[in-house]
Structure formats: C-alpha cells, structure tokens
Coordinates of C-alpha atoms in Angstrom, one line a residue:
Chain A
X63 CA -15.1 -4.6 -1.4
X64 CA -13.1 -3.7 -4.4
X65 CA -15.3 -5.7 -6.8
X66 CA -18.5 -4.3 -5.3
X67 CA -17.3 -0.7 -5.7
X68 CA -16.3 -1.2 -9.2
X69 CA -19.7 -2.7 -10.0
X70 CA -21.5 0.2 -8.2
X71 CA -19.1 2.7 -9.9
X72 CA -20.1 1.4 -13.4
X73 CA -23.8 1.9 -12.6
X74 CA -23.1 5.5 -11.9
X75 CA -21.3 6.4 -15.0
X76 CA -24.0 9.0 -15.7
X77 CA -23.0 11.8 -13.5
X78 CA -19.8 13.6 -14.1
X79 CA -16.9 14.6 -12.0
X80 CA -18.9 17.1 -10.0
X81 CA -16.4 19.8 -9.8
X82 CA -18.6 22.7 -10.0
X83 CA -16.7 25.9 -9.4
X84 CA -18.5 27.8 -6.7
X85 CA -17.5 31.4 -6.7
X86 CA -15.6 32.1 -3.5
X87 CA -17.5 34.7 -1.5
X88 CA -15.1 37.5 -0.8
X89 CA -15.0 37.6 3.0
X90 CA -13.5 40.4 5.1
X91 CA -10.9 39.1 7.4
X92 CA -11.8 39.3 11.0
X93 CA -9.2 39.6 13.7
X94 CA -9.3 36.4 15.5
X95 CA -7.4 33.6 17.0
X96 CA -6.0 32.2 13.8
X97 CA -5.7 35.4 11.8
X98 CA -2.0 34.9 11.0
X99 CA -2.4 31.3 9.9
X100 CA -3.0 32.0 6.2
X101 CA 0.0 34.3 6.2
X102 CA 2.3 31.7 7.7
X103 CA 1.1 29.0 5.3
X104 CA 1.7 31.4 2.4
X105 CA 5.1 32.4 3.6
X106 CA 6.0 28.6 3.9
X107 CA 4.7 28.2 0.3
X108 CA 2.3 25.5 1.5
X109 CA -1.0 26.6 0.0
X110 CA -1.7 24.5 -3.1
X111 CA -4.3 25.4 -5.6
X112 CA -5.4 21.8 -6.2
X113 CA -9.3 21.6 -6.4
X114 CA -10.0 24.2 -3.6
X115 CA -13.4 24.6 -5.4
X116 CA -14.2 20.9 -4.9
X117 CA -13.1 21.1 -1.3
X118 CA -15.3 24.1 -0.7
X119 CA -18.3 22.5 -2.4
X120 CA -18.1 19.2 -0.4
X121 CA -17.6 21.1 2.8
X122 CA -20.6 23.4 2.1
X123 CA -22.7 20.2 1.8
X124 CA -21.4 18.8 5.0
X125 CA -21.9 22.1 7.0
X126 CA -25.5 22.1 5.8
X127 CA -26.0 18.8 7.7
X128 CA -25.1 20.6 11.0
X129 CA -27.3 23.6 11.2
X130 CA -26.1 26.2 13.7
X131 CA -22.6 24.6 14.0
X132 CA -20.8 26.7 11.4
X133 CA -21.7 30.0 9.8
X134 CA -20.2 28.9 6.6
X135 CA -17.0 27.6 4.9
X136 CA -13.8 29.5 4.2
X137 CA -11.1 27.8 2.0
X138 CA -7.6 29.3 1.9
X139 CA -8.9 32.6 3.3
X140 CA -8.1 34.6 6.4
X141 CA -9.3 32.7 9.5
X142 CA -12.7 33.6 10.9
X143 CA -14.2 32.4 14.2
X144 CA -17.4 30.4 14.0
X145 CA -16.8 29.4 10.5
X146 CA -15.3 26.2 9.1
X147 CA -11.8 27.3 8.0
X148 CA -10.0 24.9 5.6
X149 CA -6.5 25.3 4.2
X150 CA -5.5 23.2 1.2
X151 CA -1.8 22.5 1.6
X152 CA 0.9 20.4 0.1
X153 CA 2.7 18.4 2.8
X154 CA 5.5 17.5 0.5
X155 CA 6.6 21.0 0.8
X156 CA 7.1 20.7 4.5
X157 CA 10.6 20.5 6.0
X158 CA 11.0 17.1 7.5
X159 CA 13.1 18.5 10.4
X160 CA 11.2 21.7 11.0
X161 CA 7.4 21.1 11.7
X162 CA 5.3 24.2 11.1
X163 CA 3.6 25.3 14.1
X164 CA 0.1 26.8 13.3
X165 CA -2.6 27.6 15.8
X166 CA -2.5 24.8 18.4
X167 CA -0.9 22.1 16.3
X168 CA 2.1 21.4 14.2
X169 CA 2.1 20.4 10.6
X170 CA 4.3 17.4 9.8
X171 CA 4.3 15.2 6.7
X172 CA 3.2 12.3 9.1
X173 CA 0.4 14.2 10.7
X174 CA -1.1 14.9 7.3
X175 CA -0.4 11.6 5.6
X176 CA -3.9 10.4 6.0
X177 CA -5.2 13.3 3.9
X178 CA -6.3 15.8 6.5
X179 CA -5.7 17.1 10.0
X180 CA -7.9 19.1 12.3
X181 CA -7.0 21.8 14.9
X182 CA -9.9 21.9 17.4
X183 CA -8.5 24.9 19.1
X184 CA -8.9 27.2 16.2
X185 CA -11.7 25.3 14.3
X186 CA -9.4 24.6 11.3
X187 CA -9.0 21.7 8.9
X188 CA -5.9 21.2 6.8
X189 CA -6.3 19.1 3.6
X190 CA -3.1 17.6 2.2
X191 CA -2.9 17.7 -1.6
X192 CA 0.1 15.4 -1.8
X193 CA -2.0 12.6 -0.3
X194 CA -4.9 13.4 -2.7
X195 CA -2.7 13.6 -5.8
X196 CA -1.3 10.1 -4.9
X197 CA -4.8 8.7 -4.4
X198 CA -6.1 10.5 -7.6
X199 CA -3.2 9.1 -9.7
X200 CA -3.6 5.5 -8.4
X201 CA -7.4 5.7 -8.8
X202 CA -7.2 7.1 -12.4
X203 CA -4.5 4.5 -13.3
X204 CA -6.8 1.7 -12.2
X205 CA -9.8 3.2 -14.0
X206 CA -7.8 3.7 -17.2
X207 CA -6.5 0.2 -17.1
X208 CA -2.9 1.2 -16.7
X209 CA -2.6 -1.1 -13.6
X210 CA -4.6 -4.1 -12.4
X211 CA -5.8 -2.7 -9.1
X212 CA -5.5 0.2 -6.6
X213 CA -2.5 -1.4 -4.8
X214 CA -0.6 -1.5 -8.0
X215 CA -1.6 2.0 -8.7
X216 CA -0.3 3.3 -5.3
X217 CA 2.8 1.2 -5.9
X218 CA 3.4 2.8 -9.3
X219 CA 3.0 6.3 -7.9
X220 CA 5.5 5.4 -5.1
X221 CA 7.9 3.8 -7.5
X222 CA 7.9 6.6 -10.2
X223 CA 7.0 9.6 -8.1
X224 CA 4.2 12.1 -8.2
X225 CA 5.8 14.3 -10.8
X226 CA 6.4 11.4 -13.2
X227 CA 2.7 10.3 -12.8
X228 CA 1.3 13.8 -13.1
X229 CA -0.8 13.0 -16.1
X230 CA -2.9 10.8 -13.8
X231 CA -3.7 13.5 -11.2
X232 CA -3.4 16.8 -13.1
X233 CA -6.6 18.9 -13.5
X234 CA -6.1 18.8 -17.3
X235 CA -6.6 15.0 -17.2
X236 CA -9.3 14.8 -14.5
X237 CA -11.4 17.6 -15.8
X238 CA -11.8 15.9 -19.2
X239 CA -15.2 14.3 -19.7
X240 CA -14.6 10.6 -20.0
X241 CA -16.1 7.6 -18.3
X242 CA -12.8 7.0 -16.5
X243 CA -12.5 10.6 -15.1
X244 CA -16.2 10.5 -14.1
X245 CA -15.7 7.4 -12.0
X246 CA -12.4 8.6 -10.6
X247 CA -14.0 11.9 -9.8
X248 CA -16.9 10.3 -8.0
X249 CA -14.5 8.1 -5.9
X250 CA -12.3 11.1 -5.0
X251 CA -15.1 13.4 -4.2
X252 CA -16.8 10.8 -2.0
X253 CA -13.5 10.0 -0.3
X254 CA -12.9 13.7 0.3
X255 CA -16.3 14.0 1.8
X256 CA -15.6 11.3 4.4
X257 CA -12.1 12.8 5.2
X258 CA -13.6 16.3 5.7
X259 CA -16.6 14.9 7.7
X260 CA -14.1 13.0 9.9
X261 CA -12.2 16.1 10.7
X262 CA -15.4 18.2 11.1
X263 CA -16.4 15.4 13.6
X264 CA -13.2 16.2 15.4
X265 CA -14.1 19.8 15.6
X266 CA -17.6 18.9 16.9
X267 CA -16.6 16.5 19.7
X268 CA -13.4 18.5 20.6
X269 CA -10.5 17.2 22.4
X270 CA -12.0 16.3 25.8
X271 CA -14.0 13.3 24.9
X272 CA -12.8 10.9 27.5
X273 CA -12.7 7.2 27.1
X274 CA -12.1 4.5 29.6
X275 CA -9.0 2.3 28.9
X276 CA -7.6 -0.8 30.4
X277 CA -3.9 -1.0 30.3
X278 CA -2.2 -4.3 31.1
X279 CA 0.7 -3.6 33.4
X280 CA 4.1 -4.0 31.8
X281 CA 5.0 -7.0 33.9
X282 CA 2.2 -8.9 32.1
X283 CA 3.9 -8.3 28.7
X284 CA 7.4 -8.1 29.9
X285 CA 9.5 -10.5 27.8
X286 CA 8.3 -11.0 24.3
X287 CA 9.8 -12.7 21.3
X288 CA 10.5 -10.6 18.2
X289 CA 7.3 -11.9 16.6
X290 CA 5.3 -11.1 19.7
X291 CA 6.7 -7.6 19.9
X292 CA 5.2 -7.0 16.5
X293 CA 1.8 -8.8 17.3
X294 CA 1.5 -6.8 20.4
X295 CA 1.0 -3.6 18.2
X296 CA -2.3 -4.9 17.0
X297 CA -3.5 -5.3 20.7
X298 CA -4.2 -1.9 22.2
X299 CA -4.9 -3.4 25.6
X300 CA -1.2 -4.1 25.8
X301 CA -0.1 -0.6 24.9
X302 CA -0.4 2.7 26.8
X303 CA -3.9 3.6 27.8
X304 CA -3.6 6.8 25.7
X305 CA -3.4 4.8 22.6
X306 CA -6.8 3.2 23.4
X307 CA -8.3 6.5 24.3
X308 CA -7.1 7.9 21.0
X309 CA -8.5 5.0 19.1
X310 CA -12.0 5.5 20.8
X311 CA -11.7 9.3 20.1
X312 CA -11.0 8.5 16.4
X313 CA -14.0 6.2 16.4
X314 CA -16.1 9.0 17.8
X315 CA -15.0 11.3 15.1
X316 CA -16.0 8.6 12.5
X317 CA -19.4 8.3 14.0
X318 CA -19.8 12.1 14.0
X319 CA -18.7 12.0 10.3
X320 CA -21.5 9.6 9.5
X321 CA -24.0 11.9 11.1
X322 CA -22.9 14.5 8.6
X323 CA -22.7 12.1 5.6
X324 CA -26.0 10.2 6.4
X325 CA -28.2 13.3 6.0
X326 CA -27.0 14.3 2.5
X327 CA -29.9 12.7 0.7
X328 CA -32.3 15.3 2.3
X329 CA -30.2 18.3 1.3
X330 CA -30.8 19.9 -2.1
X331 CA -32.2 18.5 -5.3
X332 CA -29.1 16.3 -5.9
X333 CA -29.0 14.9 -2.4
X334 CA -29.7 11.3 -3.3
X335 CA -27.0 11.2 -5.8
X336 CA -24.6 13.1 -3.5
X337 CA -25.3 10.6 -0.7
X338 CA -24.6 7.6 -3.0
X339 CA -21.3 9.2 -4.1
X340 CA -20.3 10.0 -0.4
X341 CA -21.1 6.4 0.7
X342 CA -19.1 5.0 -2.3
X343 CA -16.2 7.3 -1.6
X344 CA -16.1 6.5 2.1
X345 CA -15.6 2.8 1.1
X346 CA -13.0 3.9 -1.5
X347 CA -11.1 5.8 1.1
X348 CA -10.7 2.6 3.2
X349 CA -10.1 0.4 0.2
X350 CA -7.1 2.6 -0.7
X351 CA -6.0 2.8 3.0
X352 CA -6.0 -1.0 3.3
X353 CA -4.1 -1.3 -0.1
X354 CA -1.6 1.2 1.2
X355 CA -1.0 -0.8 4.4
X356 CA -0.4 -3.9 2.4
X357 CA 2.5 -2.2 0.7
X358 CA 3.7 -1.0 4.0
X359 CA 3.5 -4.5 5.4
X360 CA 5.7 -5.7 2.5
X361 CA 8.3 -3.0 3.3
X362 CA 8.5 -3.8 7.0
X363 CA 8.2 -7.6 7.0
X364 CA 10.6 -10.2 5.6
X365 CA 7.8 -12.8 5.5
X366 CA 8.1 -14.8 2.2
X367 CA 4.2 -15.3 2.3
X368 CA 3.6 -11.6 2.3
X369 CA 6.2 -11.0 -0.4
X370 CA 4.6 -13.7 -2.6
X371 CA 1.1 -12.3 -2.2
X372 CA 2.3 -8.8 -3.0
X373 CA 4.0 -10.0 -6.1
X374 CA 0.8 -11.6 -7.2
X375 CA -1.2 -8.4 -6.4
X376 CA 0.9 -5.8 -7.9
X377 CA 3.3 -7.7 -10.2
X378 CA 7.0 -8.6 -9.8
X379 CA 8.4 -5.5 -11.3
X380 CA 6.4 -3.1 -9.1
X381 CA 7.0 -5.2 -6.2
X382 CA 10.8 -4.8 -6.7
X383 CA 10.6 -1.1 -7.2
X384 CA 8.0 0.0 -4.7
X385 CA 8.4 -2.6 -2.0
X386 CA 11.6 -4.4 -2.0
X387 CA 13.7 -1.4 -3.0
X388 CA 12.0 0.7 -0.4
X389 CA 12.0 -1.8 2.4
X390 CA 13.0 -0.7 5.9
X391 CA 16.6 -1.4 6.9
X392 CA 15.3 -3.4 9.9
X393 CA 12.2 -5.3 9.0
X394 CA 10.5 -5.9 12.4
X395 CA 7.2 -7.3 11.1
X396 CA 4.1 -6.5 9.2
X397 CA 1.7 -6.1 12.0
X398 CA 3.1 -2.7 12.9
X399 CA 2.2 -1.4 9.4
X400 CA -1.2 -3.0 9.3
X401 CA -2.4 -1.8 12.8
X402 CA -1.8 1.9 13.5
X403 CA -1.8 2.4 17.2
X404 CA -3.7 5.7 17.2
X405 CA -6.6 4.6 15.0
X406 CA -8.8 1.4 15.0
X407 CA -7.8 -1.1 12.2
X408 CA -9.2 0.2 8.8
X409 CA -11.5 -2.8 8.4
X410 CA -13.0 -2.2 11.9
X411 CA -13.5 1.4 11.1
X412 CA -15.2 0.7 7.7
X413 CA -17.4 -1.9 9.4
X414 CA -18.5 0.4 12.2
X415 CA -19.1 3.2 9.7
X416 CA -21.1 0.9 7.4
X417 CA -23.3 -0.2 10.4
X418 CA -23.8 3.4 11.5
X419 CA -24.9 4.4 8.1
X420 CA -27.8 2.0 8.3
X421 CA -29.2 4.1 11.2
X422 CA -29.0 7.4 9.3
X423 CA -31.9 9.0 7.5
X424 CA -30.3 8.1 4.2
X425 CA -29.3 4.6 5.0
X426 CA -26.2 2.8 3.9
X427 CA -24.9 0.6 1.2
X428 CA -25.0 -3.1 0.6
X429 CA -21.2 -3.8 1.1
X430 CA -20.1 -7.4 1.9
X431 CA -18.2 -7.0 5.2
X432 CA -17.7 -10.7 5.9
X433 CA -14.0 -10.5 5.0
X434 CA -13.5 -7.7 7.5
X435 CA -15.2 -9.7 10.3
X436 CA -12.7 -12.5 9.7
X437 CA -9.8 -10.1 10.0
X438 CA -11.2 -8.9 13.4
X439 CA -11.7 -12.5 14.6
X440 CA -8.0 -13.2 13.7
X441 CA -6.8 -10.1 15.5
X442 CA -8.8 -11.0 18.6
X443 CA -7.4 -14.5 18.6
X444 CA -3.9 -13.2 18.2
X445 CA -4.3 -10.9 21.1
X446 CA -5.9 -13.4 23.3
X447 CA -2.9 -15.7 22.7
X448 CA -0.6 -13.0 23.4
X449 CA -2.1 -11.7 26.6
X450 CA -3.3 -15.1 27.8
X451 CA 0.1 -16.6 27.5
X452 CA 1.8 -13.7 29.3
X453 CA -0.8 -13.6 32.1
X454 CA -0.2 -17.3 32.7
X455 CA 3.6 -16.8 33.2
Chain B
X268 CA 21.2 1.7 41.3
X269 CA 17.3 1.8 41.6
X270 CA 17.6 3.2 45.0
X271 CA 20.1 5.8 43.9
X272 CA 17.8 6.9 41.1
X273 CA 14.8 7.3 43.4
X274 CA 16.9 9.2 45.9
X275 CA 18.2 11.3 43.0
X276 CA 14.6 12.5 42.4
X277 CA 15.0 14.7 45.4
X278 CA 17.3 16.9 43.3
X279 CA 15.2 16.8 40.2
X280 CA 14.0 20.5 40.3
X281 CA 17.3 21.5 39.0
X282 CA 16.4 20.1 35.6
X283 CA 13.2 22.2 35.3
X284 CA 12.4 25.8 35.0
X285 CA 11.2 26.3 38.5
X286 CA 8.1 24.1 38.5
X287 CA 5.5 24.7 41.1
X288 CA 5.7 22.3 44.2
X289 CA 2.5 20.4 43.2
X290 CA 3.8 20.0 39.6
X291 CA 7.1 18.8 40.9
X292 CA 5.5 16.3 43.1
X293 CA 3.4 15.1 40.2
X294 CA 6.5 14.7 38.1
X295 CA 8.2 12.7 40.8
X296 CA 5.2 10.4 41.2
X297 CA 4.9 9.8 37.4
X298 CA 8.7 9.1 37.1
X299 CA 8.6 6.7 40.0
X300 CA 5.5 4.9 38.8
X301 CA 7.0 4.3 35.4
X302 CA 10.3 3.4 36.8
X303 CA 8.6 0.6 38.9
X304 CA 6.4 -0.5 35.9
X305 CA 9.3 -1.3 33.7
X306 CA 11.4 -2.8 36.4
X307 CA 11.1 -6.4 35.2
X308 CA 11.7 -5.7 31.4
X309 CA 14.6 -7.1 29.5
X310 CA 16.7 -4.4 27.9
X311 CA 15.4 -5.0 24.4
X312 CA 11.8 -4.6 25.8
X313 CA 12.9 -1.3 27.4
X314 CA 13.9 -0.1 24.0
X315 CA 10.4 -1.2 22.7
X316 CA 8.8 0.6 25.6
X317 CA 10.9 3.8 25.0
X318 CA 9.8 3.8 21.3
X319 CA 6.2 3.3 22.1
X320 CA 6.3 6.1 24.6
X321 CA 8.1 8.5 22.3
X322 CA 5.7 7.6 19.4
X323 CA 2.8 8.6 21.8
X324 CA 4.1 12.1 21.8
X325 CA 5.0 12.2 18.1
X326 CA 1.6 11.0 17.0
X327 CA -0.7 13.4 18.8
X328 CA -3.2 15.3 16.6
X329 CA -6.5 14.7 15.0
X330 CA -5.8 13.2 11.7
X331 CA -8.0 11.0 9.7
X332 CA -5.6 8.1 9.4
X333 CA -2.7 6.7 11.3
X334 CA 0.8 7.1 10.0
X335 CA 4.2 5.9 10.9
X336 CA 6.3 8.3 13.0
X337 CA 9.3 6.2 12.9
X338 CA 11.4 9.1 11.4
X339 CA 10.9 11.2 14.4
X340 CA 11.1 8.4 17.0
X341 CA 14.5 7.2 15.4
X342 CA 15.8 10.8 15.4
X343 CA 14.8 11.0 19.1
X344 CA 16.5 7.9 20.1
X345 CA 19.6 8.6 18.2
X346 CA 20.0 12.0 19.8
X347 CA 19.2 10.6 23.2
X348 CA 21.9 7.9 22.8
X349 CA 24.5 10.5 21.8
X350 CA 23.6 12.7 24.7
X351 CA 23.8 9.9 27.2
X352 CA 27.2 8.7 25.8
X353 CA 28.5 12.2 26.0
X354 CA 27.5 12.5 29.6
X355 CA 28.1 9.0 30.8
X356 CA 31.1 7.9 28.7
X357 CA 34.7 9.0 28.3
X358 CA 37.1 7.1 26.1
X359 CA 34.7 4.3 25.6
X360 CA 34.5 3.8 29.4
X361 CA 31.5 4.3 31.5
X362 CA 31.5 7.2 34.1
X363 CA 29.5 6.9 37.2
X364 CA 27.6 10.1 37.8
X365 CA 27.1 11.5 41.3
X366 CA 23.9 9.9 42.5
X367 CA 22.3 13.4 42.9
X368 CA 22.8 14.1 39.3
X369 CA 21.6 10.9 37.6
X370 CA 18.1 11.7 37.1
X371 CA 18.6 15.3 36.4
X372 CA 21.0 14.5 33.7
X373 CA 18.6 11.9 32.2
X374 CA 15.8 14.6 32.1
X375 CA 18.2 17.0 30.3
X376 CA 19.1 14.4 27.8
X377 CA 15.5 13.5 27.1
X378 CA 14.5 17.2 26.9
X379 CA 17.3 17.8 24.4
X380 CA 16.3 14.8 22.2
X381 CA 12.7 15.8 22.2
X382 CA 13.7 19.3 21.2
X383 CA 15.9 18.0 18.4
X384 CA 12.8 16.4 16.9
X385 CA 10.5 19.4 17.8
X386 CA 8.3 17.0 20.0
X387 CA 5.8 18.8 22.0
X388 CA 6.2 17.1 25.4
X389 CA 4.3 17.7 28.6
X390 CA 5.6 16.8 32.2
X391 CA 4.3 13.3 32.2
X392 CA 6.0 12.6 28.8
X393 CA 9.3 13.8 30.1
X394 CA 8.9 12.0 33.4
X395 CA 8.0 8.6 31.9
X396 CA 10.5 8.7 29.1
X397 CA 13.2 9.5 31.5
X398 CA 12.2 6.7 33.8
X399 CA 12.4 4.2 30.9
X400 CA 15.6 5.6 29.6
X401 CA 17.1 5.4 33.2
X402 CA 16.3 1.8 33.4
X403 CA 17.8 1.3 30.0
X404 CA 21.0 3.0 31.0
X405 CA 21.1 0.9 34.3
X406 CA 20.7 -2.3 32.2
X407 CA 23.7 -1.6 30.0
X408 CA 26.6 -0.8 32.3
X409 CA 29.9 -0.6 30.0
X410 CA 28.0 -1.7 26.9
X411 CA 26.3 1.7 26.8
X412 CA 29.5 3.3 25.5
X413 CA 29.8 1.0 22.7
X414 CA 26.3 1.2 21.2
X415 CA 25.8 2.5 17.7
X416 CA 22.1 2.6 18.0
X417 CA 19.4 1.2 20.4
X418 CA 18.9 -1.6 17.8
X419 CA 22.1 -3.1 19.3
X420 CA 20.7 -3.3 22.8
X421 CA 20.3 -7.0 23.8

C-alpha cells in the first residue's frame, strides 16, 4: 500500500497544501447542553491552535455531504445544538490520573490516541493535535527523505519526542510551498477527512446501533498457554460479546464515513481533486496506523523474528531507541498490540472501506489489497485453531 | 467457598446506595452468572479475564482507533490487590471474612479500585468484575497475602 500511495502522491504534486484560511463566522453562543464545554477545555488549557482552519474546512466539506444533518460547523466555539461542534485539543496536556469529564464522555490520552473522539450525546467531536503532530512529523520526515519509511518516521518521533522534532510538524515548515510539504499536506488533509468522517459517522448512527454477537462460554477457552492467551485477543468471538458489538459499531461508523467521503467529487468546483485527496488520505491513515502497530508489537513481544524485521524496517539505532528501550516490562506477545479489541483490525477496516468506496458516486481507488486478505486468512486460521482445539477438549 | 459466596449475595445491598429491588436482583443475577462462567478457569486465566473485563470499561467511547488502556487496567488491579490484602490479610496471614461480608467487601474493593482510575462503571461491570475477583481470591488462599502484583498469580 505504501508504494502505491507514494506513486499516486507524486502524480498529485500540483495542488498545494490546501490550507485555505476560512474566516470563522462569529456565532453567538446559545445556551445548550454543552455550553460550558469550551470553558472547561480552556480552563484545562487543552485548546490547541494547530490548524483549526484546516479542520473547519474539511468538516464543512463533509457536512455538505449530509444535507439537513447539521446546520454548520463550529470549531473551538461555544457549543450550539444542531451544529457540528469540534474542539481541537492537545491530549498531551491531559493529566494521566485525572480524566477530564466533558459532556457525556471523559477525555483521556488513550481515548484520543487515534486522533479524535466523538460524544454522541452532545454532538461533539474532539480532535487530538498531539496525534496529528506525530503523524505530520513522521510523514514529513518520510517525504523529506530524513527516514526511509513511515514506520521509521514514527519511531524517530517516539525516540526524540515531539518538541525535538518540531521542525517537521510546525506550521512554519508545513506552510512553506515545497513539493514535500504539498504531498505531506495532502496526506494529512485526507487522513483528517477520514477521521472526522468516522466521528461524524458515530454522531449519525448514535450509540444504540445494536449488533449480534456470539460469545464462546469461558469453559471453552478455559486453560490457555501464554501464546494462546495472546492469540485469543485477535479472535473477538472468544472475548466478551461487548467487544464484538463495539467492533461492529466501529465498522458501521466507517461505512457512514464512506458515505460522507464518497460524495465529495460532486461538491464544489474542486470536488474531484478533494475526493482523490480524501481517498488517498484514508489509505494513509491506515498505513500510519499499521506502521504504529508494528512498533507496538515490537515493544510487547520478545519474538526474535519481529525484532529482526523491525530492525530491517527502521534501522538498528531507531530500533534500540524507540522499541527496545521502550519495551514493556512484561512482554506478553505481539498479537495484543496488532489487534485492538474495540476495533476491527486495520487491514480489515481498510479493505472494507475500499470496497465501500466502489459503491459511492465518486468511486474508489485502485489499491492492491491482496496483502490484507492474506492477513485476514492468517487471523481466521489462528482463531479456528484456537477455538477448535478448545472446543474439542 | 462458592456456596458461601452465593449465600453472601443475600447481604449484598449493604454495598450499594439503596438500589431498587429490581436493580438489586439484576446485580445478583449478573454476579452469579459470571461467578459460574469462570468456575473452571485457572488462577492465571482469572487474571486474564479480570483484565479483559476491566479494559472493557476503560475502553468505552467512540474513538477512531483502538488504543491500549493498559495503564488504567494496571492501576485498577494494583489498587484492587492492595485493597483485598488490607481487608483479607493481617501480618502476612489470611483472614477469613464472615460469610455474609465476603461479597460486600469484594464489591467495596472493586468500587474503590474503579474510582482510583476514574473508571465509569455500571452495575453489570461491578457485578461481573466482583465475581471474577471473588473467584481469584478463592483460588489463592494464603498466597494472596504474599502477592506483589497479579502477574505473580499462578
């Protein structure tokens, strides 16, 4: 997927980092369910002025794909019912031991780690700039040739820290008109579009979307080896039914996102280009997510095979700094890191999204997903072995 | 011990802020169901199950990507273990609580551990986590008082 994106990116060196400052419309605050949210975020010093204009512009384009759903977009403004309310926050400023309760949810570094979080109860989306700065720095390093690939870029940010790598994510760098910043800008803008569309999908489908789930009784998976304990985490049918329901709920939010993204070619004069950028960025989001999970697998596994592959991928020095030195004290296995229990695997999400794009008015891309299908076959075989063996006991 | 724990459920309301009878009955049913479900698990699998169940609570929310909640899960289990040892051990020796108190004490320890991590639990969470933790305590006997962390459970 990486190579394909790079090729497509180079073809698109024409348009620039499309950060067009859209003047924020001054809106009078209306008393409502979330009126104090902005004040609370400001008091906690969480609001971060990192590309709020780009967030607004992308959100406006997505809102246009759902006529009648939202009256408009408000970014870092007092909450207003009926509008898409977005707050751009820096999760690195959150206190680890003191989650901030806002509206119907709580903000924690973990909840915001993916880049954004939705509160269906108040119609609010929180965008985490810490995650975006990390992605921006890693993407820019790759485009500038400072590292060999996106995994090495992420490892470099993790090893040296966001402040030390500031020149790769700061506006003063990204706003410059170079081919590297143009490509990085497209990738980030498209990834942001997917993330916002996913969270807007959550707002559209609400919390009540029920899903059937089959939970194997615990006696069927009662006594596992250490390896099987890890493998089990890739098999939702062996976990609590609520995990399966959440995975299906997240899948539904992805499909709702595709419905917003897949109409962009018909909106505005630059719709075709915007659609291409959003499709590209969606793929980039998952490319980064998969690279990130590879690093996490290295930190949570003592497998020499994984270690050697990571050394080859990011280099021996970065491996030591970002993986070996950051390894968990108790390495219980890499599967846990690769397969989050609350979401379908990244490759499965990317594949489902790509298929869904084909059915939208704007169509999809021509990504080669055969590698992803192999991953899913491998997971299914692993789970069949696990549950089959247990059921036979 | 299992019978004692089930019998102790009759005294469970003491651990809650005056739940309605229907809620109380539901809590009892959820506790008992989970207590039975994990009956055959080895102690180390009970720890796995406890972590999975706590992470279920810690990971709630509509975020775009999954993330590890290990920090909060670890914080929960550390506080829970300390609370249980404070309640059930003295001088490194195991105290046997009065049967009527066993589950109530467990619910208190689970609630305190959840509050320490600001976990938003609902009744089913507390009931099921308490049931798993109760099984875990029953599997440990004297060893409970010497545990430094749940990683040591074998």
